[in-house]
Short mmCIF file of C-alpha atoms and ligand atoms in Angstrom, two decimals:
data_model
loop_
_atom_site.label_atom_id
_atom_site.label_comp_id
_atom_site.label_asym_id
_atom_site.label_seq_id
_atom_site.Cartn_x
_atom_site.Cartn_y
_atom_site.Cartn_z
CA MET A 1 -207.34 124.48 -135.19
CA GLU A 2 -205.09 124.08 -138.22
CA LYS A 3 -204.12 120.51 -138.94
CA SER A 4 -200.40 121.31 -138.82
CA ALA A 5 -200.76 123.26 -135.54
CA TYR A 6 -202.64 120.30 -134.06
CA ALA A 7 -199.89 117.88 -135.09
CA GLU A 8 -197.28 120.14 -133.63
CA LEU A 9 -199.14 120.49 -130.35
CA LYS A 10 -199.65 116.74 -130.18
CA GLY A 11 -195.97 116.07 -130.79
CA GLN A 12 -195.08 118.61 -128.15
CA LEU A 13 -197.42 117.51 -125.39
CA LEU A 14 -198.25 113.83 -125.77
CA SER A 15 -196.06 110.80 -125.29
CA THR A 16 -194.69 109.33 -128.48
CA LYS A 17 -193.49 105.88 -127.46
CA LYS A 18 -192.81 103.83 -130.58
CA ASN A 19 -192.14 100.24 -131.41
CA GLY A 20 -188.37 99.87 -131.25
CA TYR A 21 -188.19 98.66 -134.83
CA ASP A 22 -189.49 102.10 -135.92
CA VAL A 23 -186.49 103.68 -134.16
CA LEU A 24 -183.60 101.23 -134.45
CA SER A 25 -181.28 101.80 -137.46
CA SER A 26 -180.43 98.87 -139.75
CA GLY A 27 -176.80 99.12 -138.60
CA GLU A 28 -177.88 98.65 -135.02
CA GLN A 29 -180.04 95.68 -136.00
CA GLY A 30 -176.87 93.98 -137.14
CA ALA A 31 -175.18 94.74 -133.82
CA MET A 32 -178.29 93.43 -132.05
CA GLU A 33 -178.03 90.09 -133.87
CA ASP A 34 -174.36 89.74 -132.95
CA TYR A 35 -175.12 90.61 -129.34
CA CYS A 36 -177.92 88.05 -129.20
CA ALA A 37 -175.73 85.30 -130.67
CA GLY A 38 -173.33 85.85 -127.77
CA TYR A 39 -176.21 85.86 -125.33
CA LYS A 40 -177.56 82.50 -126.58
CA ALA A 41 -174.11 80.90 -126.20
CA PHE A 42 -173.93 82.38 -122.67
CA LEU A 43 -177.30 80.76 -121.79
CA ASP A 44 -176.23 77.37 -123.08
CA ALA A 45 -173.01 77.49 -121.15
CA GLY A 46 -174.57 78.39 -117.84
CA LYS A 47 -177.83 76.73 -116.95
CA THR A 48 -177.16 76.78 -113.20
CA GLU A 49 -175.78 79.52 -110.98
CA ARG A 50 -172.47 77.63 -110.69
CA LEU A 51 -172.06 77.09 -114.42
CA CYS A 52 -173.13 80.61 -115.11
CA ALA A 53 -170.63 82.05 -112.61
CA ALA A 54 -167.88 79.99 -114.20
CA GLU A 55 -168.82 81.30 -117.66
CA VAL A 56 -168.89 84.89 -116.35
CA ILE A 57 -165.35 84.43 -115.00
CA ARG A 58 -164.16 82.88 -118.24
CA LEU A 59 -165.47 85.86 -120.24
CA ALA A 60 -164.16 88.36 -117.66
CA GLU A 61 -160.66 86.89 -117.73
CA ALA A 62 -160.71 86.91 -121.55
CA GLY A 63 -161.62 90.61 -121.22
CA GLY A 64 -158.62 91.39 -119.06
CA TYR A 65 -160.20 91.06 -115.58
CA ARG A 66 -158.11 89.54 -112.85
CA PRO A 67 -158.97 88.07 -109.45
CA TYR A 68 -159.10 90.61 -106.66
CA MET A 69 -157.43 89.88 -103.37
CA PRO A 70 -158.21 92.02 -100.27
CA GLY A 71 -155.41 94.49 -99.69
CA MET A 72 -154.49 94.73 -103.34
CA ALA A 73 -153.81 98.30 -104.59
CA VAL A 74 -156.27 99.50 -107.22
CA LYS A 75 -155.83 102.37 -109.65
CA PRO A 76 -158.07 103.87 -112.34
CA GLY A 77 -158.45 101.51 -115.26
CA ASP A 78 -157.94 98.35 -113.21
CA LYS A 79 -160.34 95.50 -113.98
CA ILE A 80 -160.95 93.10 -111.18
CA TYR A 81 -163.40 90.42 -110.09
CA ALA A 82 -164.15 88.36 -107.02
CA ARG A 83 -166.14 85.15 -106.85
CA ASN A 84 -168.36 84.24 -103.95
CA ARG A 85 -168.26 80.50 -103.41
CA GLY A 86 -168.51 79.76 -107.15
CA LYS A 87 -172.11 80.97 -107.27
CA SER A 88 -171.91 84.74 -107.45
CA VAL A 89 -169.47 87.10 -109.09
CA MET A 90 -168.61 90.73 -108.42
CA LEU A 91 -166.66 92.74 -110.98
CA ALA A 92 -165.32 96.27 -111.00
CA HIS A 93 -163.67 98.55 -113.52
CA ILE A 94 -161.98 101.20 -111.40
CA GLY A 95 -162.95 104.71 -112.49
CA GLN A 96 -161.20 108.01 -112.69
CA LYS A 97 -162.96 109.45 -109.65
CA LEU A 98 -162.43 108.22 -106.11
CA LEU A 99 -164.94 105.76 -104.66
CA SER A 100 -166.04 108.53 -102.30
CA GLU A 101 -167.82 109.93 -105.44
CA GLY A 102 -169.92 106.75 -105.54
CA VAL A 103 -169.99 103.81 -107.95
CA GLN A 104 -172.30 102.94 -110.88
CA LEU A 105 -173.73 99.57 -110.09
CA ALA A 106 -175.66 96.96 -112.00
CA ALA A 107 -177.09 94.10 -109.90
CA ALA A 108 -178.60 91.05 -111.58
CA HIS A 109 -179.09 87.44 -110.51
CA ILE A 110 -177.90 84.25 -112.12
CA ASP A 111 -180.06 81.68 -110.30
CA SER A 112 -183.24 80.52 -112.02
CA PRO A 113 -186.24 78.44 -111.00
CA ARG A 114 -185.50 74.71 -111.19
CA LEU A 115 -185.89 71.35 -109.41
CA ASP A 116 -183.26 70.56 -106.81
CA LEU A 117 -182.67 67.03 -105.59
CA LYS A 118 -183.66 66.28 -102.01
CA PRO A 119 -180.91 65.20 -99.55
CA ASN A 120 -182.12 61.54 -99.76
CA PRO A 121 -183.22 61.52 -103.34
CA LEU A 122 -182.80 58.00 -104.70
CA TYR A 123 -185.58 55.38 -104.42
CA GLU A 124 -187.25 52.60 -106.30
CA ASP A 125 -190.97 52.11 -106.73
CA SER A 126 -192.63 49.37 -108.83
CA GLU A 127 -189.26 48.50 -110.30
CA LEU A 128 -188.59 52.00 -111.55
CA ALA A 129 -185.85 54.21 -110.06
CA TYR A 130 -186.39 57.88 -109.23
CA PHE A 131 -184.85 60.94 -107.67
CA LYS A 132 -187.05 62.99 -105.29
CA THR A 133 -186.91 66.74 -106.01
CA HIS A 134 -187.75 69.94 -104.17
CA TYR A 135 -188.52 72.86 -106.42
CA TYR A 136 -186.49 76.03 -106.17
CA GLY A 137 -188.17 79.38 -106.81
CA GLY A 138 -191.67 80.08 -108.05
CA ILE A 139 -192.58 77.43 -110.58
CA ARG A 140 -195.88 76.38 -112.07
CA LYS A 141 -195.46 72.67 -111.41
CA TYR A 142 -197.60 71.48 -114.32
CA GLN A 143 -195.04 73.00 -116.71
CA TRP A 144 -192.22 70.72 -115.54
CA VAL A 145 -193.73 67.34 -116.37
CA THR A 146 -193.19 65.48 -119.66
CA ILE A 147 -190.28 67.68 -120.81
CA PRO A 148 -186.68 66.48 -121.28
CA LEU A 149 -184.55 67.43 -118.27
CA ALA A 150 -180.80 67.54 -117.63
CA LEU A 151 -179.04 67.25 -114.32
CA HIS A 152 -176.21 69.54 -113.24
CA GLY A 153 -174.33 70.17 -110.06
CA VAL A 154 -171.67 69.02 -107.67
CA VAL A 155 -171.21 66.18 -105.22
CA ILE A 156 -168.67 66.67 -102.43
CA LEU A 157 -167.23 63.36 -101.33
CA LYS A 158 -166.42 62.51 -97.72
CA ASP A 159 -162.77 63.46 -98.28
CA GLY A 160 -163.73 66.84 -99.72
CA THR A 161 -163.21 65.96 -103.39
CA LYS A 162 -165.59 67.85 -105.60
CA VAL A 163 -167.22 65.87 -108.40
CA THR A 164 -169.03 67.77 -111.15
CA VAL A 165 -172.15 66.09 -112.48
CA ARG A 166 -173.50 66.76 -115.95
CA ILE A 167 -176.15 64.46 -117.39
CA GLY A 168 -178.47 64.94 -120.34
CA GLU A 169 -177.06 68.11 -121.77
CA ASP A 170 -175.05 66.95 -124.78
CA GLU A 171 -176.14 65.44 -128.06
CA GLY A 172 -176.59 61.70 -127.80
CA GLU A 173 -176.82 61.64 -124.01
CA PRO A 174 -179.95 60.27 -122.25
CA ARG A 175 -182.37 62.82 -120.67
CA LEU A 176 -184.42 62.54 -117.51
CA VAL A 177 -188.19 63.12 -117.31
CA ILE A 178 -191.08 63.54 -114.91
CA THR A 179 -194.14 61.65 -116.05
CA ASP A 180 -197.78 62.82 -116.04
CA LEU A 181 -201.15 61.15 -116.24
CA LEU A 182 -202.62 60.12 -119.59
CA PRO A 183 -205.79 62.06 -120.52
CA HIS A 184 -207.72 58.77 -120.55
CA LEU A 185 -207.27 58.59 -116.77
CA GLY A 186 -206.98 62.30 -116.08
CA ALA A 187 -210.66 63.04 -115.46
CA ALA A 188 -210.26 63.64 -111.72
CA GLN A 189 -206.97 65.52 -112.13
CA ASN A 190 -208.54 67.72 -114.81
CA LYS A 191 -211.04 69.03 -112.27
CA LYS A 192 -208.32 70.24 -109.92
CA PRO A 193 -207.06 73.87 -109.93
CA LEU A 194 -203.78 74.19 -111.86
CA ALA A 195 -201.80 74.81 -108.69
CA GLU A 196 -203.00 71.53 -107.17
CA ALA A 197 -203.11 69.24 -110.19
CA ILE A 198 -199.40 68.36 -109.95
CA PRO A 199 -198.45 68.03 -106.25
CA GLY A 200 -194.82 68.88 -105.40
CA GLU A 201 -194.21 65.30 -104.23
CA THR A 202 -195.03 63.93 -107.70
CA LEU A 203 -192.12 65.84 -109.26
CA ASN A 204 -189.93 62.73 -109.22
CA LEU A 205 -187.27 62.27 -111.89
CA LEU A 206 -187.46 58.96 -113.71
CA LEU A 207 -183.92 57.49 -113.75
CA GLY A 208 -184.14 53.93 -114.99
CA SER A 209 -186.07 50.71 -115.36
CA ARG A 210 -183.55 47.98 -116.06
CA PRO A 211 -182.83 45.64 -113.13
CA ILE A 212 -179.57 43.88 -112.35
CA GLY A 213 -178.96 40.74 -110.25
CA GLY A 214 -181.21 37.81 -109.65
CA GLU A 215 -185.02 38.10 -109.65
CA GLU A 216 -185.15 37.12 -105.98
CA GLU A 217 -183.42 40.41 -105.07
CA SER A 218 -185.29 43.65 -104.33
CA GLY A 219 -184.32 47.23 -105.24
CA ARG A 220 -182.50 46.01 -108.30
CA VAL A 221 -183.22 49.04 -110.50
CA LYS A 222 -182.13 51.44 -107.76
CA LEU A 223 -178.87 49.49 -107.37
CA ALA A 224 -178.40 49.48 -111.18
CA VAL A 225 -178.78 53.25 -111.31
CA MET A 226 -176.39 53.75 -108.38
CA LYS A 227 -173.89 51.49 -110.12
CA LEU A 228 -174.02 53.71 -113.22
CA LEU A 229 -173.54 56.83 -111.11
CA HIS A 230 -170.63 55.18 -109.32
CA GLU A 231 -169.01 54.12 -112.57
CA LYS A 232 -169.28 57.64 -114.03
CA TYR A 233 -168.65 59.76 -110.92
CA GLY A 234 -167.22 57.50 -108.23
CA ILE A 235 -170.05 58.36 -105.83
CA VAL A 236 -172.09 56.21 -103.47
CA GLU A 237 -175.64 56.82 -102.21
CA ASP A 238 -174.54 58.55 -99.01
CA ASP A 239 -172.55 61.09 -101.06
CA LEU A 240 -175.81 62.44 -102.40
CA SER A 241 -176.46 63.94 -98.94
CA SER A 242 -173.65 66.44 -99.57
CA ALA A 243 -174.61 67.22 -103.13
CA GLU A 244 -176.23 70.10 -104.95
CA LEU A 245 -177.86 68.62 -108.02
CA GLU A 246 -180.28 70.63 -110.10
CA ALA A 247 -182.65 69.43 -112.81
CA VAL A 248 -183.08 71.96 -115.56
CA PRO A 249 -184.74 71.81 -118.97
CA ALA A 250 -182.60 69.98 -121.51
CA VAL A 251 -183.16 72.55 -124.22
CA LYS A 252 -180.84 74.98 -125.90
CA ALA A 253 -181.52 78.63 -126.57
CA CYS A 254 -182.95 79.25 -130.04
CA ASP A 255 -184.60 81.91 -132.18
CA ILE A 256 -188.37 82.17 -131.95
CA GLY A 257 -190.74 83.32 -134.65
CA LEU A 258 -190.61 83.12 -138.42
CA ASP A 259 -188.86 86.50 -138.36
CA ARG A 260 -186.38 85.27 -135.70
CA SER A 261 -187.13 88.40 -133.66
CA MET A 262 -187.25 86.58 -130.32
CA ILE A 263 -185.22 84.15 -128.27
CA GLY A 264 -186.65 81.14 -126.48
CA ALA A 265 -184.61 79.55 -123.67
CA TYR A 266 -184.53 78.31 -120.12
CA GLY A 267 -183.31 80.89 -117.59
CA HIS A 268 -183.79 84.29 -119.24
CA ASP A 269 -184.78 85.36 -115.72
CA ASP A 270 -182.33 86.74 -114.95
CA ARG A 271 -179.37 85.75 -117.09
CA VAL A 272 -180.70 88.06 -119.80
CA CYS A 273 -179.95 91.05 -117.54
CA ALA A 274 -176.80 89.44 -116.08
CA TYR A 275 -175.37 89.08 -119.58
CA ALA A 276 -176.38 92.64 -120.49
CA ALA A 277 -174.60 93.98 -117.42
CA LEU A 278 -171.54 91.81 -117.90
CA LYS A 279 -171.18 92.53 -121.62
CA ALA A 280 -171.72 96.23 -121.06
CA LEU A 281 -168.94 96.19 -118.48
CA LEU A 282 -166.58 94.15 -120.65
CA ASP A 283 -167.26 96.38 -123.65
CA LEU A 284 -166.19 99.63 -121.87
CA THR A 285 -163.33 100.82 -124.03
CA GLU A 286 -162.27 103.69 -121.78
CA THR A 287 -161.77 104.07 -118.06
CA PRO A 288 -165.21 105.08 -116.70
CA VAL A 289 -165.54 108.36 -114.82
CA LYS A 290 -166.95 106.61 -111.75
CA THR A 291 -166.08 103.05 -110.86
CA ALA A 292 -168.39 100.60 -112.66
CA VAL A 293 -169.44 97.63 -110.57
CA CYS A 294 -171.44 94.60 -111.64
CA ILE A 295 -172.76 92.07 -109.12
CA LEU A 296 -174.25 88.85 -110.35
CA ALA A 297 -175.98 87.32 -107.34
CA ASP A 298 -177.40 83.94 -106.44
CA LYS A 299 -180.56 83.07 -104.46
CA GLU A 300 -182.77 85.92 -105.78
CA GLU A 301 -185.48 83.44 -106.60
CA ILE A 302 -185.84 82.38 -102.97
CA GLY A 303 -185.55 85.79 -101.37
CA SER A 304 -181.88 86.80 -101.77
CA TYR A 305 -181.06 85.05 -98.50
CA GLY A 306 -178.00 82.98 -97.78
CA VAL A 307 -174.30 83.62 -98.06
CA THR A 308 -174.43 83.99 -101.88
CA GLY A 309 -177.60 86.09 -101.99
CA MET A 310 -177.81 89.88 -102.37
CA GLN A 311 -178.50 90.24 -98.62
CA SER A 312 -175.14 88.66 -97.82
CA ALA A 313 -172.29 90.79 -96.43
CA ALA A 314 -170.10 89.32 -99.18
CA PHE A 315 -170.98 92.30 -101.38
CA ASP A 316 -170.30 94.84 -98.62
CA THR A 317 -167.00 93.14 -97.85
CA PHE A 318 -165.91 93.35 -101.48
CA MET A 319 -166.87 97.00 -101.69
CA GLU A 320 -165.36 97.83 -98.31
CA ASP A 321 -162.03 96.31 -99.38
CA LEU A 322 -162.09 98.42 -102.55
CA CYS A 323 -162.93 101.50 -100.53
CA ALA A 324 -160.13 100.79 -98.04
CA ALA A 325 -157.66 100.71 -100.93
CA GLN A 326 -158.59 104.36 -101.60
CA ASP A 327 -158.99 105.38 -97.95
CA VAL A 328 -162.70 105.85 -98.42
CA THR A 329 -165.45 104.75 -96.06
CA LEU A 330 -167.98 102.29 -97.44
CA ARG A 331 -170.91 104.39 -96.21
CA SER A 332 -169.73 107.52 -98.00
CA CYS A 333 -169.30 105.43 -101.21
CA PHE A 334 -172.76 103.90 -100.96
CA ALA A 335 -174.42 107.25 -100.20
CA LYS A 336 -173.31 108.59 -103.56
CA SER A 337 -173.76 105.42 -105.61
CA PHE A 338 -176.44 104.46 -108.07
CA CYS A 339 -177.70 100.93 -108.72
CA LEU A 340 -179.68 99.61 -111.61
CA SER A 341 -181.40 96.55 -110.20
CA ALA A 342 -181.31 94.63 -113.46
CA ASP A 343 -184.05 92.08 -113.43
CA VAL A 344 -186.72 90.95 -115.87
CA THR A 345 -190.25 92.18 -115.90
CA ALA A 346 -193.46 90.71 -117.26
CA ALA A 347 -194.21 91.36 -120.94
CA TYR A 348 -197.77 92.03 -121.88
CA ASP A 349 -199.28 88.85 -123.23
CA PRO A 350 -202.31 89.34 -125.49
CA ASN A 351 -203.36 85.76 -124.67
CA TYR A 352 -204.02 86.81 -121.07
CA PRO A 353 -205.23 90.41 -121.12
CA ASP A 354 -207.21 89.95 -117.87
CA VAL A 355 -204.18 90.21 -115.57
CA PHE A 356 -202.49 93.15 -117.30
CA GLU A 357 -203.28 96.89 -117.28
CA LYS A 358 -202.36 97.70 -120.82
CA ARG A 359 -201.41 101.32 -120.22
CA ASN A 360 -198.80 100.27 -117.65
CA GLU A 361 -197.26 97.10 -118.98
CA SER A 362 -194.02 96.43 -120.73
CA GLN A 363 -194.51 95.47 -124.30
CA LEU A 364 -192.24 93.35 -126.46
CA ASN A 365 -189.93 95.43 -128.67
CA TYR A 366 -190.48 98.66 -126.75
CA GLY A 367 -187.07 98.42 -125.09
CA VAL A 368 -185.71 98.01 -121.62
CA GLY A 369 -188.49 98.14 -119.04
CA LEU A 370 -188.06 100.43 -116.05
CA CYS A 371 -190.05 99.66 -112.91
CA LYS A 372 -190.35 102.42 -110.30
CA TYR A 373 -191.60 99.84 -107.87
CA THR A 374 -192.36 96.13 -107.77
CA GLY A 375 -194.05 94.44 -104.77
CA ALA A 376 -197.64 93.33 -104.25
CA ARG A 377 -200.91 94.85 -103.04
CA GLY A 378 -200.14 98.40 -101.80
CA LYS A 379 -196.54 98.22 -103.17
CA SER A 380 -195.69 95.95 -100.24
CA GLY A 381 -192.10 94.71 -100.49
CA ALA A 382 -191.13 97.37 -103.04
CA SER A 383 -188.13 99.64 -102.99
CA ASP A 384 -190.12 102.38 -104.81
CA ALA A 385 -187.47 104.58 -106.40
CA ASP A 386 -188.00 108.32 -106.01
CA ALA A 387 -188.86 110.63 -108.88
CA GLU A 388 -185.35 112.01 -108.89
CA THR A 389 -183.85 108.56 -109.44
CA VAL A 390 -186.30 107.70 -112.22
CA ALA A 391 -185.57 111.07 -113.85
CA TYR A 392 -181.83 110.42 -113.57
CA VAL A 393 -182.12 107.12 -115.47
CA ARG A 394 -184.51 108.62 -118.03
CA ARG A 395 -181.95 111.33 -118.69
CA LEU A 396 -179.06 108.80 -119.00
CA PHE A 397 -181.04 106.54 -121.36
CA ASP A 398 -182.30 109.39 -123.60
CA LYS A 399 -178.84 110.84 -123.86
CA ALA A 400 -177.43 107.43 -124.91
CA GLY A 401 -180.28 106.71 -127.35
CA VAL A 402 -181.58 103.75 -125.35
CA ILE A 403 -185.08 102.60 -126.20
CA TRP A 404 -186.98 102.25 -122.90
CA GLN A 405 -190.43 101.97 -121.42
CA ILE A 406 -191.78 102.16 -117.88
CA SER A 407 -194.30 99.74 -116.46
CA GLU A 408 -195.74 97.80 -113.59
CA LEU A 409 -195.99 94.01 -113.25
CA GLY A 410 -199.67 93.27 -113.88
CA LYS A 411 -202.87 94.75 -112.65
CA VAL A 412 -203.20 96.18 -109.11
CA ASP A 413 -203.91 93.25 -106.73
CA ALA A 414 -203.44 90.68 -109.53
CA GLY A 415 -200.22 89.44 -107.89
CA GLY A 416 -196.76 90.91 -107.83
CA GLY A 417 -193.07 90.21 -107.48
CA GLY A 418 -189.81 91.38 -106.05
CA THR A 419 -186.15 91.89 -107.02
CA VAL A 420 -182.89 92.71 -105.28
CA ALA A 421 -183.74 96.42 -105.49
CA MET A 422 -184.74 96.73 -101.87
CA TYR A 423 -181.54 95.12 -100.66
CA MET A 424 -179.48 97.63 -102.53
CA ALA A 425 -181.69 100.53 -101.42
CA ASN A 426 -181.39 99.28 -97.83
CA ARG A 427 -177.66 99.99 -98.18
CA ASN A 428 -178.41 103.66 -98.81
CA ILE A 429 -177.87 103.31 -102.56
CA ASN A 430 -180.29 105.03 -104.96
CA THR A 431 -181.79 102.14 -106.89
CA LEU A 432 -184.15 101.59 -109.81
CA ASP A 433 -185.44 98.37 -111.32
CA ALA A 434 -184.94 97.86 -115.02
CA GLY A 435 -184.80 94.84 -117.28
CA VAL A 436 -186.02 92.82 -120.20
CA PRO A 437 -189.73 92.07 -120.54
CA VAL A 438 -190.32 88.29 -120.56
CA LEU A 439 -193.19 86.17 -121.90
CA SER A 440 -193.96 83.02 -119.83
CA MET A 441 -191.57 84.11 -117.07
CA HIS A 442 -190.39 81.26 -114.78
CA ALA A 443 -191.52 78.62 -117.27
CA PRO A 444 -188.99 75.95 -118.37
CA PHE A 445 -188.89 77.84 -121.70
CA GLU A 446 -189.22 81.63 -121.57
CA THR A 447 -189.38 84.08 -124.47
CA VAL A 448 -187.83 87.52 -124.83
CA SER A 449 -187.38 89.96 -127.75
CA LYS A 450 -183.95 90.46 -129.23
CA LEU A 451 -184.48 94.19 -129.45
CA ASP A 452 -185.27 94.44 -125.74
CA CYS A 453 -182.15 92.38 -124.90
CA TYR A 454 -179.98 94.70 -126.90
CA GLU A 455 -181.54 97.87 -125.51
CA THR A 456 -180.98 96.53 -121.97
CA TYR A 457 -177.32 96.10 -122.82
CA LYS A 458 -177.23 99.68 -124.09
CA GLY A 459 -178.92 100.86 -120.89
CA MET A 460 -176.34 99.09 -118.73
CA LYS A 461 -173.59 100.71 -120.71
CA ALA A 462 -175.18 104.13 -120.24
CA VAL A 463 -175.21 103.54 -116.48
CA PHE A 464 -171.54 102.49 -116.40
CA GLN A 465 -170.45 105.42 -118.58
CA ALA A 466 -172.42 108.06 -116.62
CA GLU A 467 -170.49 111.10 -115.52
CA GLU A 468 -173.11 112.55 -113.19
MN1 MN B 501 -185.53 87.79 -111.63
MN1 MN B 502 -187.72 85.35 -111.08
#
């Protein structure tokens, strides 16, 4: 066979996935940097689901979105949003076509793994004061010791007053920490499996060590800490029972690598997709053909349960109200809708090749990662998009010049994961998972590639702008 004929045949028949940097123009690289600067600011502004929801609403209002009230008339071009208990936000840009033609949805989540305070958190032991925690989501406990932590959340007082707590975030403020054993005494702990070396009940936040009052008193450090909390927030110990306080890493988002090609931060999962969906929606310059809807949900990390999770009827209620405004039934709208379940996927990590199947993993800088199915074992717990739906997204992305890849999450039987995809699919909405590949997912400090972030944004835009 002629060399040129061989090359032609190869180009025609075999896949030609390339590193995104071999495809992306220099002009687009500038746009990518601008996009990522906005994303880093978004991360720093919203380290909890409440803070993130507030930042989403701030950006949406600046982009011309206004609060939606049930019964309000909606017309093409209208930009509206609804908040669900301050922890989840739903936004819509009303399209040219009726809702009976379906909507183009992006669903991401804005909760991330963290350490929540227990209902009776405060105690003193050996003249040191602590908060007891209960971890939220799938964490590797050993990663959360000996790192600086901040505390965010709300305390609702007896009379209903809401007090916002923010400790350890700003320059010059003290941080909190969870201690670990010194290696000199770690011999027995070293022999334990990773999952058992740091028991959940040792994840206690160190709060203080300075006593007040006379030395004949007991619990002096605990009282001193409570006094400081009272001075700053006007709360007493019993108020902590109606509080939601979350310890998160006290780190800011930053560039990673000598080439600054990556971003390191707490909470990429899944604010990296939430921001992509939000920004794509806000950046729509024209009225979309179909209504574009973005839902940023809470509670994904613990199963999407609860009133602010993706299984909640809050989303259906929002959509049903919109449909009612156009005399359309919700079920006819859902039946013709498409949803991109925008959630992160695992990036291939050359440090741990054993758990990955290289031919079917997302790779850094290869673009937004599609996942036909997630789940574990025999695809258990997966939504498993059909070939038609995958082909639909492939077509949309190629047409819009989006760099994308398709993958699984690890080797067969190595583990697995889930997203909100199945809860959207359960509503009779064609759904496909897609998102940014992440290194060290669920760690206090996760890493993503800027190129993949930007391509995910472009993918979201393509979904919102789709005409078919
Ligand atoms: Mn996620
Ligand atoms: Mn997750």
